[in-house]
Amino acid sequence: MSSDVNKPPILVTRAIFPEVIARLAEHFTVESNPDDTLWDRAELVRRLQGKVGVFTTGVERVDADLLARCPSLKICANMTVGYNNFDLAAMTAAGVLGTNAPDVLTETTADFGFALLMATARRVTESEHFLRAGHWTRWSYDMFSGAEVHGSTLGILGMGRIGQAIARRGALGFGMQVIYHNRSPLSDALEQECKARYVSKEELLKTADHLVLVVPYSAASHHAIGAAELALMKPTATLINIARGGVVDDAALAQALKDRVIAAAGLDVFEGEPSVHPALLQVPNVVLTPHIASATEGTRRAMAKLAVDNLVGYLVHGRAVTALNPEVASRT
Ligand code: DGY
């Protein structure tokens, strides 16, 4: 732990780039976790005692109970854009600022969404497993025949920044017709830029050849895709989840994949991750990746830097860059 009596104490919950710790240490007394030990909640609470700030990675649950037990806390800075680990209402009530890391990961995450779509539609991992297992002994006309991507209909559920970046890739790069559903439609100018058309959720489900989920997780989006929604989709469709586990009912999806209600799925996020529903591991027509959509070195550095900017900005200069509950900041 770097220590200086005049520097406010903060906690970094997981191992992170050395430059992050070095920059934080210029301003704070930093307790870090270089061994990347997974602390349980009791340990996290213990280490948060006396800390004014915490650098979080999007999974540490910050709720009323934790806040009551950590009264010195002023800011929790996620290095992720998703912040479903924060109970923002409880944080606001406790006068604790929450920040996330938007924008810096948009294009990288959209790239990965497309990679997963391509791998799923064209059966990349399934056919690789077949080859590695030594089953490739001859050519056949229908071997690993997949779904067309170019010129098909791309559906997007959740049309924030990442959804828009995926739409641009689909429309401009692959000549896809792009339809989307969102809480509210985009402006005409943005729709034109993304070449995307707003449709009802039902039309989205019924029409998309490839449906990409980019909607933030909340009580409202919990199991937005379950058995009933999957039943509306085309039997030839693919489903891609780069949003959050919990947006999809994984048990229902595994059953739908087994029964060929839809053709295939590509999943980067899971309910209860890092556990994966065992039934998903049994079906061949799903591509599974361990929540890596934003994982390029440059992007992960940019995400971590934004979390540091928020900690330094708020605790040293009184102003965070990407505050989620700015009303807290204006109260101090
Ligand atoms: C995010 O930033 O929310 C991503 O899911 C983390 O990789």
Coordinates of C-alpha atoms and ligand atoms in Angstrom, one line a residue:
M1 CA 0.0 0.0 0.0
S2 CA 1.4 3.4 -1.0
S3 CA 1.0 5.8 2.0
D4 CA 1.1 9.5 2.7
V5 CA -0.9 10.9 5.6
N6 CA -2.1 13.8 3.5
K7 CA -3.4 11.7 0.7
P8 CA -7.0 10.4 0.8
P9 CA -7.2 6.6 1.0
I10 CA -8.7 4.7 -1.9
L11 CA -9.1 1.0 -2.8
V12 CA -8.5 -0.7 -6.1
T13 CA -10.4 -4.0 -6.0
R14 CA -8.6 -6.0 -8.7
A15 CA -5.2 -6.2 -10.4
I16 CA -4.9 -3.6 -13.1
F17 CA -2.3 -1.9 -15.3
P18 CA 0.7 -0.6 -13.3
E19 CA 0.3 2.9 -14.8
V20 CA -3.2 3.1 -13.2
I21 CA -1.8 2.4 -9.7
A22 CA 1.1 4.8 -10.4
R23 CA -1.2 7.7 -11.4
L24 CA -3.6 7.1 -8.5
A25 CA -0.6 7.0 -6.1
E26 CA 0.2 10.6 -7.2
H27 CA -3.0 11.7 -5.5
F28 CA -4.1 9.0 -3.1
T29 CA -2.9 6.5 -0.5
V30 CA -3.7 3.4 -2.6
E31 CA -4.5 -0.1 -1.4
S32 CA -4.4 -2.3 -4.5
N33 CA -4.8 -6.0 -5.2
P34 CA -1.7 -7.0 -7.3
D35 CA -2.3 -10.7 -6.7
D36 CA -5.8 -10.3 -8.1
T37 CA -7.3 -12.1 -5.1
L38 CA -11.1 -12.5 -5.4
W39 CA -12.4 -10.8 -2.2
D40 CA -15.8 -11.9 -0.9
R41 CA -18.2 -9.2 0.3
A42 CA -17.0 -9.3 3.9
E43 CA -13.4 -8.8 2.8
L44 CA -14.4 -6.0 0.4
V45 CA -16.3 -4.2 3.2
R46 CA -13.3 -4.7 5.6
R47 CA -10.9 -3.2 3.0
L48 CA -13.2 -0.3 2.3
Q49 CA -13.1 0.9 5.9
G50 CA -11.8 4.5 5.9
K51 CA -11.6 4.6 2.1
V52 CA -13.1 7.6 0.3
G53 CA -13.0 6.1 -3.1
V54 CA -13.0 2.8 -4.8
F55 CA -11.9 1.7 -8.3
T56 CA -14.4 -1.1 -9.3
T57 CA -14.6 -3.4 -12.3
G58 CA -18.3 -3.7 -12.8
V59 CA -19.0 -6.7 -10.6
E60 CA -18.7 -5.5 -7.1
R61 CA -22.2 -5.0 -5.7
V62 CA -22.6 -1.5 -4.2
D63 CA -25.9 -1.3 -2.4
A64 CA -27.5 0.2 0.7
D65 CA -26.1 -2.5 3.0
L66 CA -22.5 -2.0 1.8
L67 CA -22.8 1.8 1.9
A68 CA -24.1 1.7 5.5
R69 CA -21.1 -0.3 6.5
C70 CA -18.6 1.9 4.6
P71 CA -19.7 5.4 5.7
S72 CA -16.4 7.1 4.5
L73 CA -17.0 6.3 0.9
K74 CA -17.6 9.2 -1.5
I75 CA -17.2 7.7 -5.0
C76 CA -17.3 4.3 -6.7
A77 CA -15.7 4.4 -10.1
N78 CA -16.5 1.5 -12.5
M79 CA -14.0 0.9 -15.3
T80 CA -17.0 -0.5 -17.3
V81 CA -19.8 1.2 -19.2
G82 CA -22.3 -1.2 -17.6
Y83 CA -23.2 -0.3 -14.0
N84 CA -25.8 -2.8 -12.9
N85 CA -23.5 -3.6 -10.0
F86 CA -24.5 -0.2 -8.6
D87 CA -27.8 0.5 -6.7
L88 CA -27.7 4.0 -7.9
A89 CA -30.7 5.1 -5.8
A90 CA -29.0 3.8 -2.7
M91 CA -25.8 5.5 -3.7
T92 CA -27.6 8.8 -4.3
A93 CA -29.4 8.5 -0.9
A94 CA -26.0 7.9 0.8
G95 CA -24.4 10.8 -1.0
V96 CA -22.0 8.5 -2.9
L97 CA -21.1 9.3 -6.5
G98 CA -21.1 6.5 -9.1
T99 CA -19.2 6.8 -12.4
N100 CA -18.8 4.5 -15.4
A101 CA -16.7 4.4 -18.5
P102 CA -18.7 5.1 -21.6
D103 CA -17.6 5.9 -25.2
V104 CA -14.0 4.6 -24.9
L105 CA -15.1 1.0 -25.6
T106 CA -17.9 1.6 -28.1
E107 CA -16.1 0.7 -31.4
T108 CA -14.1 -2.2 -29.8
T109 CA -17.3 -3.7 -28.4
A110 CA -19.1 -3.2 -31.7
D111 CA -16.2 -5.0 -33.5
F112 CA -16.6 -7.9 -31.1
G113 CA -20.4 -8.0 -31.5
F114 CA -19.8 -8.4 -35.2
A115 CA -17.1 -11.0 -34.7
L116 CA -19.6 -13.0 -32.6
L117 CA -22.3 -12.6 -35.2
M118 CA -20.0 -13.8 -38.0
A119 CA -18.7 -16.7 -36.0
T120 CA -22.2 -17.8 -35.0
A121 CA -23.8 -17.3 -38.4
R122 CA -21.0 -19.0 -40.3
R123 CA -20.4 -21.7 -37.6
V124 CA -16.7 -20.9 -37.1
T125 CA -16.1 -22.5 -33.7
E126 CA -18.4 -25.5 -34.3
S127 CA -16.5 -26.3 -37.6
E128 CA -13.1 -25.7 -35.9
H129 CA -14.0 -28.2 -33.2
F130 CA -15.0 -30.7 -35.9
L131 CA -11.6 -30.3 -37.7
R132 CA -9.6 -30.5 -34.5
A133 CA -11.4 -33.7 -33.5
G134 CA -10.1 -35.2 -36.8
H135 CA -13.6 -35.6 -38.3
W136 CA -12.8 -33.8 -41.6
T137 CA -12.2 -36.6 -44.0
R138 CA -14.0 -35.4 -47.1
W139 CA -15.8 -32.4 -48.7
S140 CA -19.5 -32.4 -48.8
Y141 CA -21.9 -29.9 -50.4
D142 CA -23.7 -29.0 -47.1
M143 CA -20.9 -29.3 -44.6
F144 CA -21.3 -26.5 -42.0
S145 CA -23.6 -24.6 -44.2
G146 CA -24.4 -21.4 -42.3
A147 CA -26.6 -18.3 -42.5
E148 CA -26.0 -15.4 -45.0
V149 CA -24.7 -12.3 -43.3
H150 CA -24.4 -9.7 -46.2
G151 CA -27.7 -8.4 -47.4
S152 CA -29.6 -10.0 -44.5
T153 CA -31.7 -8.2 -41.8
L154 CA -29.8 -7.1 -38.7
G155 CA -32.0 -6.5 -35.7
I156 CA -30.6 -4.5 -32.7
L157 CA -32.3 -4.4 -29.3
G158 CA -31.0 -1.4 -27.4
M159 CA -29.8 1.4 -29.7
G160 CA -27.3 3.3 -27.5
R161 CA -23.8 4.1 -28.7
I162 CA -22.7 0.5 -29.1
G163 CA -26.0 -0.4 -30.9
Q164 CA -25.4 2.5 -33.3
A165 CA -21.9 1.4 -34.0
I166 CA -23.1 -2.1 -34.8
A167 CA -25.8 -0.7 -37.1
R168 CA -23.2 1.2 -39.1
R169 CA -21.0 -1.9 -39.5
G170 CA -24.1 -3.9 -40.7
A171 CA -25.5 -1.2 -43.1
L172 CA -22.2 0.2 -44.5
G173 CA -20.0 -2.9 -44.4
F174 CA -22.4 -5.7 -45.1
G175 CA -25.3 -4.1 -46.9
M176 CA -27.7 -5.3 -44.2
Q177 CA -31.2 -3.9 -43.6
V178 CA -31.0 -2.6 -40.1
I179 CA -34.0 -2.5 -37.8
Y180 CA -34.0 -1.7 -34.1
H181 CA -36.1 -1.4 -31.0
N182 CA -35.3 0.9 -28.1
R183 CA -37.1 2.6 -25.3
S184 CA -37.4 5.6 -27.7
P185 CA -36.6 6.0 -31.4
L186 CA -33.4 7.8 -32.4
S187 CA -33.5 11.3 -34.0
D188 CA -34.2 11.3 -37.7
A189 CA -30.6 12.4 -38.3
L190 CA -29.1 9.5 -36.3
E191 CA -31.5 7.0 -37.9
Q192 CA -30.2 8.2 -41.3
E193 CA -26.6 8.0 -40.2
C194 CA -27.1 4.5 -38.9
K195 CA -29.4 3.6 -41.8
A196 CA -31.7 2.0 -39.2
R197 CA -35.4 1.8 -38.9
Y198 CA -37.4 1.7 -35.6
V199 CA -39.8 -1.2 -35.2
S200 CA -41.8 -2.7 -32.4
K201 CA -40.1 -5.4 -30.3
E202 CA -42.4 -8.0 -31.9
E203 CA -41.5 -7.0 -35.4
L204 CA -37.8 -7.0 -34.5
L205 CA -38.1 -10.6 -33.2
K206 CA -40.1 -11.8 -36.2
T207 CA -38.1 -10.1 -38.9
A208 CA -34.4 -10.2 -37.8
D209 CA -32.1 -12.7 -39.4
H210 CA -29.5 -11.8 -36.8
L211 CA -30.6 -10.2 -33.5
V212 CA -27.9 -8.4 -31.4
L213 CA -28.7 -7.5 -27.8
V214 CA -27.0 -4.4 -26.5
V215 CA -29.6 -3.3 -24.0
P216 CA -28.4 -2.3 -20.5
Y217 CA -29.4 -4.8 -17.7
S218 CA -32.1 -3.6 -15.3
A219 CA -35.3 -4.9 -13.8
A220 CA -37.1 -3.8 -17.0
S221 CA -34.7 -5.8 -19.3
H222 CA -34.5 -8.9 -17.1
H223 CA -35.3 -11.9 -19.4
A224 CA -36.2 -9.6 -22.2
I225 CA -35.5 -12.7 -24.3
G226 CA -37.2 -15.8 -23.0
A227 CA -39.1 -18.8 -24.4
A228 CA -42.0 -16.6 -25.7
E229 CA -39.7 -14.2 -27.5
L230 CA -37.5 -17.0 -29.0
A231 CA -40.7 -18.6 -30.3
L232 CA -41.4 -15.5 -32.3
M233 CA -38.0 -15.6 -34.0
K234 CA -37.2 -17.2 -37.4
P235 CA -36.0 -20.8 -37.1
T236 CA -33.0 -19.7 -39.2
A237 CA -32.2 -16.7 -37.0
T238 CA -29.1 -16.2 -34.8
L239 CA -29.2 -14.4 -31.4
I240 CA -26.1 -12.5 -30.2
N241 CA -25.9 -11.3 -26.5
I242 CA -23.1 -8.8 -25.7
A243 CA -25.3 -6.9 -23.2
R244 CA -25.5 -8.6 -19.9
G245 CA -26.4 -12.0 -18.5
G246 CA -29.9 -11.8 -17.3
V247 CA -31.2 -10.0 -20.4
V248 CA -31.6 -13.6 -21.8
D249 CA -33.2 -16.5 -20.0
D250 CA -30.2 -18.8 -20.5
A251 CA -32.2 -22.0 -19.6
A252 CA -34.9 -21.1 -22.2
L253 CA -32.3 -20.3 -24.8
A254 CA -30.4 -23.6 -24.3
Q255 CA -33.7 -25.4 -24.8
A256 CA -34.6 -23.4 -27.9
L257 CA -31.2 -24.1 -29.4
K258 CA -31.6 -27.8 -28.7
D259 CA -35.1 -27.8 -30.2
R260 CA -33.8 -25.7 -33.2
V261 CA -36.4 -23.0 -32.4
I262 CA -33.7 -20.7 -33.6
A263 CA -30.6 -21.7 -35.6
A264 CA -27.8 -20.5 -33.3
A265 CA -26.6 -18.1 -30.7
G266 CA -23.4 -16.3 -29.8
L267 CA -23.0 -15.3 -26.1
D268 CA -20.4 -13.2 -24.4
V269 CA -22.3 -12.7 -21.2
F270 CA -24.2 -15.1 -18.9
E271 CA -26.6 -15.2 -16.0
G272 CA -24.5 -15.8 -12.9
E273 CA -21.1 -15.6 -14.9
P274 CA -18.5 -16.8 -14.7
S275 CA -20.7 -19.9 -14.3
V276 CA -22.4 -20.9 -17.5
H277 CA -25.7 -22.7 -17.6
P278 CA -24.7 -26.4 -18.1
A279 CA -27.3 -26.9 -20.8
L280 CA -25.6 -24.3 -22.9
L281 CA -22.4 -26.3 -22.8
Q282 CA -24.2 -29.3 -24.2
V283 CA -25.6 -27.7 -27.4
P284 CA -23.3 -27.4 -30.5
N285 CA -25.0 -24.4 -32.1
V286 CA -23.8 -21.8 -29.7
V287 CA -20.6 -19.8 -29.6
L288 CA -19.5 -19.0 -26.1
T289 CA -16.9 -16.4 -25.0
P290 CA -16.0 -15.2 -21.5
H291 CA -17.2 -11.6 -21.5
I292 CA -14.4 -10.2 -23.6
A293 CA -16.2 -7.8 -25.9
S294 CA -14.2 -4.8 -24.7
A295 CA -10.9 -6.8 -24.3
T296 CA -8.3 -5.1 -26.4
E297 CA -5.3 -3.7 -24.6
G298 CA -5.8 -0.2 -25.8
T299 CA -9.5 -0.2 -24.9
R300 CA -9.0 -1.7 -21.5
R301 CA -6.3 0.9 -20.8
A302 CA -8.7 3.7 -21.9
M303 CA -11.5 2.3 -19.7
A304 CA -9.2 2.1 -16.7
K305 CA -7.9 5.6 -17.4
L306 CA -11.4 7.0 -17.4
A307 CA -12.1 5.5 -14.0
V308 CA -8.9 7.1 -12.7
D309 CA -9.9 10.4 -14.3
N310 CA -13.2 10.1 -12.4
L311 CA -11.5 9.4 -9.1
V312 CA -9.0 12.2 -9.4
G313 CA -11.5 14.6 -11.0
Y314 CA -14.0 14.1 -8.1
L315 CA -11.8 13.7 -5.1
V316 CA -9.2 16.2 -6.0
H317 CA -10.9 18.7 -8.2
G318 CA -14.6 18.2 -7.2
R319 CA -15.8 17.2 -10.6
A320 CA -16.1 13.7 -12.2
V321 CA -16.0 13.2 -15.9
T322 CA -18.8 10.7 -16.3
A323 CA -21.0 10.9 -13.3
L324 CA -24.1 8.7 -13.2
N325 CA -25.8 10.5 -10.3
P326 CA -24.4 14.1 -10.7
E327 CA -27.0 15.3 -8.2
V328 CA -24.7 13.9 -5.5
A329 CA -21.8 16.0 -6.8
S330 CA -23.9 19.2 -6.8
R331 CA -24.8 18.6 -3.2
T332 CA -21.2 18.6 -2.0
Ligands
DGY1 C1 -18.8 -3.0 -19.9 O1 -18.0 -2.1 -19.9 O2 -19.9 -2.9 -19.3 C2 -18.4 -4.3 -20.4 O3 -19.4 -5.3 -20.4 C3 -17.1 -4.8 -19.7 O4 -16.4 -5.6 -20.5

